[in-house]
XYZ file of C-alpha atoms in Angstrom:
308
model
C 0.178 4.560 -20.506
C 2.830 2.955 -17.902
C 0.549 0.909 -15.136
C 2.377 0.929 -11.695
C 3.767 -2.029 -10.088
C 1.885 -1.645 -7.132
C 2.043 -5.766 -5.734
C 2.860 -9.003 -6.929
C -0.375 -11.513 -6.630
C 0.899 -14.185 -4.232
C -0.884 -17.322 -6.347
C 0.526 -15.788 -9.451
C 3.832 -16.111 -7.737
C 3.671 -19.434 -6.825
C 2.570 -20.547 -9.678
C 5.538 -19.291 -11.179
C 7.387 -21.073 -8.923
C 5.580 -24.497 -9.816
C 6.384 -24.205 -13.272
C 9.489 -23.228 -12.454
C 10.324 -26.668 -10.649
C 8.071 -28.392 -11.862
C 9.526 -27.726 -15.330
C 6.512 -27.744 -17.978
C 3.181 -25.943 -17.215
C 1.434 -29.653 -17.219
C 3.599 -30.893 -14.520
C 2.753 -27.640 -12.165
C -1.282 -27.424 -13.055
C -0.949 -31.254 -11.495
C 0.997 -30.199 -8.703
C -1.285 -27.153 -7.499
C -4.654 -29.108 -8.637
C -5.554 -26.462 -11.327
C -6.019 -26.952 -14.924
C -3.003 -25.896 -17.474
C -4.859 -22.880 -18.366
C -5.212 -21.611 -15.297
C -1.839 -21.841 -14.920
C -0.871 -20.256 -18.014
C -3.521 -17.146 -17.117
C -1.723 -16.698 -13.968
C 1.777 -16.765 -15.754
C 0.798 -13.881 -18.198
C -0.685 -11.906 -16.165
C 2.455 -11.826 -13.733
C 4.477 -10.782 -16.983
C 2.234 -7.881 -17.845
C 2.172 -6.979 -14.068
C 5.972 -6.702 -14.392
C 6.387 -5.618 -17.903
C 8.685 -8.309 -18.220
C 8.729 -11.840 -19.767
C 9.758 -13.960 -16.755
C 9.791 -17.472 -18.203
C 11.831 -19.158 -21.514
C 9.110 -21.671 -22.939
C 11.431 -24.306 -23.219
C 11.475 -27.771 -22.252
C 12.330 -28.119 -18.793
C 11.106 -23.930 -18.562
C 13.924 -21.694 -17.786
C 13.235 -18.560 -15.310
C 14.574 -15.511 -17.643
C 16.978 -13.074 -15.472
C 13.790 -11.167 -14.659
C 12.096 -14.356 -13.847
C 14.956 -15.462 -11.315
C 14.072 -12.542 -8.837
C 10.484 -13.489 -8.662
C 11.784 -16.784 -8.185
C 13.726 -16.415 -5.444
C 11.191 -13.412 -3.866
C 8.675 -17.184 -3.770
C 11.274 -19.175 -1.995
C 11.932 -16.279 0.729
C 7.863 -16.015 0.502
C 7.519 -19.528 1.172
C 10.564 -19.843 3.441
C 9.060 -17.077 6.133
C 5.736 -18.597 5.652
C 6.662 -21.679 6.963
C 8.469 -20.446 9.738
C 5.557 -18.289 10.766
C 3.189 -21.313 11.428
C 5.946 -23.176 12.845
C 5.819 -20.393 15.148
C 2.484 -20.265 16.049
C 2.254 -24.298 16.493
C 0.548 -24.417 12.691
C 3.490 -26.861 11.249
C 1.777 -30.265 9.741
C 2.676 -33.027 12.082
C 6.417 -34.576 11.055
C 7.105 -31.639 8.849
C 10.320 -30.629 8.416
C 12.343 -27.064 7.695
C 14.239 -27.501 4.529
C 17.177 -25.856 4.435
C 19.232 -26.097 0.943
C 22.827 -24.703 0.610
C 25.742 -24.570 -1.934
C 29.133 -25.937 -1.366
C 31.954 -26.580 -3.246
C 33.195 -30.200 -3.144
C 36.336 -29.318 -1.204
C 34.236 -27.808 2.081
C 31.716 -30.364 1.712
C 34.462 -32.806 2.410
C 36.627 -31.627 4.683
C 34.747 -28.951 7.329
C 31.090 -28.341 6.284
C 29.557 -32.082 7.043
C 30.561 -31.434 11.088
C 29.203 -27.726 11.266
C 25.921 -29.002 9.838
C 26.022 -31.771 12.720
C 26.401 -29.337 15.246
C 22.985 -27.346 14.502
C 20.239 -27.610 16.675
C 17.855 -29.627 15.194
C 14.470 -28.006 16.795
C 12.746 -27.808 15.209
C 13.321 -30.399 13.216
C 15.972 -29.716 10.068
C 16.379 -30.840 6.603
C 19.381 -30.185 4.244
C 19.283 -29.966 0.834
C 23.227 -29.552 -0.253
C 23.674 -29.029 -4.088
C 27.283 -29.013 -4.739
C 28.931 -26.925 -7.262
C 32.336 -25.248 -7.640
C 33.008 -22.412 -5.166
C 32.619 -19.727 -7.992
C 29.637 -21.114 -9.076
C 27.713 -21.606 -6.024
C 26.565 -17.706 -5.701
C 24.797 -18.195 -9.139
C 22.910 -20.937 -7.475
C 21.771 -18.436 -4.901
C 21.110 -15.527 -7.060
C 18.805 -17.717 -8.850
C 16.350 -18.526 -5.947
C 17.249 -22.330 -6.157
C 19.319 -21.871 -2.476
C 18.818 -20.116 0.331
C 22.768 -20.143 1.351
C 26.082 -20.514 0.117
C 29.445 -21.594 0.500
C 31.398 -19.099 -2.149
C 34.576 -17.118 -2.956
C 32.670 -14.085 -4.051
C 32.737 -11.745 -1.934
C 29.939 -9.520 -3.579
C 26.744 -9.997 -1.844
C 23.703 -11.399 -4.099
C 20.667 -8.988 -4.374
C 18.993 -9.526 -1.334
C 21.645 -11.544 0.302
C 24.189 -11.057 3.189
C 28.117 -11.791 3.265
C 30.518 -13.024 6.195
C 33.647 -13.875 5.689
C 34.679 -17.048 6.831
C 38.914 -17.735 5.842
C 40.884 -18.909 3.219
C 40.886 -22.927 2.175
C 44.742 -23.624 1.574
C 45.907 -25.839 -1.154
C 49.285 -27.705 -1.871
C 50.876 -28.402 -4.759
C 51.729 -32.223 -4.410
C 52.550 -35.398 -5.877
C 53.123 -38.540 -5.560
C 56.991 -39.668 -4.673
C 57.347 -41.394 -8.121
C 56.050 -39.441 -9.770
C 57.770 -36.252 -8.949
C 60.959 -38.019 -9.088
C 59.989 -38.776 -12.970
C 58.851 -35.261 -14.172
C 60.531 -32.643 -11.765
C 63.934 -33.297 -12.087
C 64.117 -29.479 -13.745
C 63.109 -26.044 -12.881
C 59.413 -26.685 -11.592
C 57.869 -23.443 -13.427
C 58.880 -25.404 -16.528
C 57.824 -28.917 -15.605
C 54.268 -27.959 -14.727
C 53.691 -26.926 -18.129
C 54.214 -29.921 -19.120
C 53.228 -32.939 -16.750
C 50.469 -34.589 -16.848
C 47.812 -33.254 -14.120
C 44.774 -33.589 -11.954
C 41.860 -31.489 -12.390
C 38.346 -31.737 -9.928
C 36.388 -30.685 -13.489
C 36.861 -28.515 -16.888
C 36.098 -25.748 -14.877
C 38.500 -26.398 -12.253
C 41.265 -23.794 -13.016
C 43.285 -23.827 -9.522
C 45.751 -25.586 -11.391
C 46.790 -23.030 -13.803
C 46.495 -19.888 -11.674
C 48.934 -21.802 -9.237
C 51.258 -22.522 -12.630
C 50.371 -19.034 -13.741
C 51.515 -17.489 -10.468
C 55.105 -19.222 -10.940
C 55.308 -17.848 -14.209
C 54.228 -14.167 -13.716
C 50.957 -14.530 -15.902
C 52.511 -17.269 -18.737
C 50.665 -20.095 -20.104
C 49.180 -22.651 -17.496
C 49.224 -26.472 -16.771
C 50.065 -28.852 -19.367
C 47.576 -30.221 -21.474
C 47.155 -33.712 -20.324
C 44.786 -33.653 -17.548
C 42.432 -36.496 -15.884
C 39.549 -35.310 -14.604
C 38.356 -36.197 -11.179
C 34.990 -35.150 -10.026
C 35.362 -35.796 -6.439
C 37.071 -34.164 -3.423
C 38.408 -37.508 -1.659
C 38.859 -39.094 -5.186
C 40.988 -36.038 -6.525
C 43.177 -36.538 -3.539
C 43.736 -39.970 -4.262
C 44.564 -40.166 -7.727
C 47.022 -37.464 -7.343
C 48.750 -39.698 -4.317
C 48.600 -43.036 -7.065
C 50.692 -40.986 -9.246
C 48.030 -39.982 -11.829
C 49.059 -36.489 -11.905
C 50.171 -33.538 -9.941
C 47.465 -31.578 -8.294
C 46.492 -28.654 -5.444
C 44.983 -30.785 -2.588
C 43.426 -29.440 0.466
C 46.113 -28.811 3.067
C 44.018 -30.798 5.599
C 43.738 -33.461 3.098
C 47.093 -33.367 1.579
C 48.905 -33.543 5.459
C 47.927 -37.082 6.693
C 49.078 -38.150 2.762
C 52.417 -36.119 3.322
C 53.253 -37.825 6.802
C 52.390 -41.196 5.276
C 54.981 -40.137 2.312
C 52.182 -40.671 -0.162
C 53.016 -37.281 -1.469
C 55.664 -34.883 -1.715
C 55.200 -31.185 -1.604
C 56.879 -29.698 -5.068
C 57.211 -26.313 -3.274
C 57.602 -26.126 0.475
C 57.383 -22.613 0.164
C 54.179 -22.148 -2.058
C 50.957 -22.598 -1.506
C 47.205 -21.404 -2.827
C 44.916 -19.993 -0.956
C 41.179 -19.700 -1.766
C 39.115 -17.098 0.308
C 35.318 -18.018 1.208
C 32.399 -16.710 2.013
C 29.250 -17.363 3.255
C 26.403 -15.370 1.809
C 22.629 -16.194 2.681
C 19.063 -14.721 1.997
C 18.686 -11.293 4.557
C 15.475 -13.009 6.503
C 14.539 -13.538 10.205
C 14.745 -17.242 9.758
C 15.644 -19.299 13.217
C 16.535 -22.023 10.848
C 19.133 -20.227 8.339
C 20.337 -18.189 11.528
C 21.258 -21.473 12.947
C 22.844 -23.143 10.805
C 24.910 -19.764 9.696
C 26.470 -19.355 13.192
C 27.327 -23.505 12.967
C 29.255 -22.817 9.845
C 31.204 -19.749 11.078
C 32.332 -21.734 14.315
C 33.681 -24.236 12.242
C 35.129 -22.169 9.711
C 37.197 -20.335 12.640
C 38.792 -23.870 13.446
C 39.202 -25.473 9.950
C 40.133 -22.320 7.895
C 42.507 -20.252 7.458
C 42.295 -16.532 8.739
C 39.289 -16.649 10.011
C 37.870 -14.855 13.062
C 37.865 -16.796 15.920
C 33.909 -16.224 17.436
C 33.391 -15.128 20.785
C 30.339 -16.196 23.375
């Protein structure tokens, strides 16, 4: 016989959570001043609430996909819990309101760092930024470890809302030298083979820009130097280390200096992004949502200019 779902025990929750950062039942019985059994008890009996096996006993634990939504239903928990007392004057003296977001490297950068600066900061705010590439970050969010994110999907997260906020433009540049050197041909063939500039492995702007040129064939070449960092990408690309797409607000200053040359004047990538965030009545993530869309209308491209 099926037993209904009819709650979820809030300390069985949490203590989900616990061993969820925490990573090893030890290291959350410490943290929440129980005994490892306890915390154990608590964990089963939220699995055969849900009918579902919400952790992978491995070492650090892993949330299973059914084990991600309780996750994140504790951080929304705890995130409307805190700004309840903060409400009602009940915050701990010097306490701050965490608020942790996803960006990709190239926002975090260029546009994001000034919006954040521009939030009001009362009560008091604390970010948590965990960078990751821009489709990547709404994985972050769909598993509970962010409350917001900077992303180019444009399908909401369970639970989440999306705003568009533009398009980030890149160039396809190089340096002088080294354009000069490997693009003395047609340009759809020399990209296959130069050597270029990549942020990571996962980084693939560089062959859908090649892939565009070619209607669908093959991608960049194979010789690429990877370059984990926004400002550092756009420097070893204007040393001559490879040809890359740069940020068009990074990649103009470096043009005007004749650092870099644009390979096609009449080309360019554009990467629409969004801004999705957890559907609560948070003051906090309300904030700091309307900071990012005001800069987004200045820095971006085609995005709505906000009204007040």
């Amino acid at each position: 016989m099926k037993t209904e779902l009819t709650e979820l025990p809030l300390d069985q929750v949490r203590t989900l959570l616990a061993v969820v950062d925490e990573g090893t039942f030890d290291a959350a019985a410490a943290a929440l001043h129980v005994t490892p059994s306890a915390v154990s008890q608590r964990v089963k009996a939220l699995e055969q609430r849900t009918g579902r096996v919400l952790l992978m006993r491995t070492k650090p634990v892993r949330p299973t996909e059914s084990g991600e939504v309780v996750v994140r239903f504790a951080r929304q928990l705890a995130r409307l819990e805190r700004d309840a007392r903060a409400e009602l004057g009940m915050s701990g003296a010097g306490e701050p309101t965490r608020v942790s977001i996803a960006v990709n490297a190239d926002s975090l950068a260029t546009w994001l760092l000034p919006a954040l600066t521009r939030v009001r900061h009362e009560p008091r705010l604390c970010f948590e930024l965990r960078r990751e590439d821009e489709t990547r970050t709404a994985s972050l969010l769909r598993e509970g470890q962010v409350m917001a994110a900077v992303t180019s999907s444009a399908e909401p997260v369970t639970g989440c809302s999306v705003r568009a906020l533009g398009r980030m433009r890149y160039l396809p540049v190089a340096n002088p030298d080294f354009a000069r050197e490997h693009f003395g041909g047609p340009l759809r063939e020399a990209l296959v083979a130069a050597p270029t500039v990549a942020f990571d492995r996962s980084d693939d702007l560089q062959d859908a820009f090649v892939r565009r040129l070619r209607r669908g064939k093959g991608g960049a070449g194979p010789v690429r130097h990877f370059v984990p960092t926004s400002e550092g990408f756009a420097e070893a690309v204007a040393a001559g280390l490879g040809w890359g797409l740069v940020p068009e607000v990074q990649a103009e200053p470096l043009l005007q200096a004749g650092r870099l040359v644009h390979l096609a004047p009449d080309e360019a990538l554009d990467v629409p992004l969004y801004w999705q965030q957890w559907k609560l009545d948070s003051p906090a993530l309300a904030a700091v949502a309307e900071a990012v869309a005001e800069a987004a209308a200045v820095a971006l491209r085609g995005a709505v200019t906000l009204r007040h």
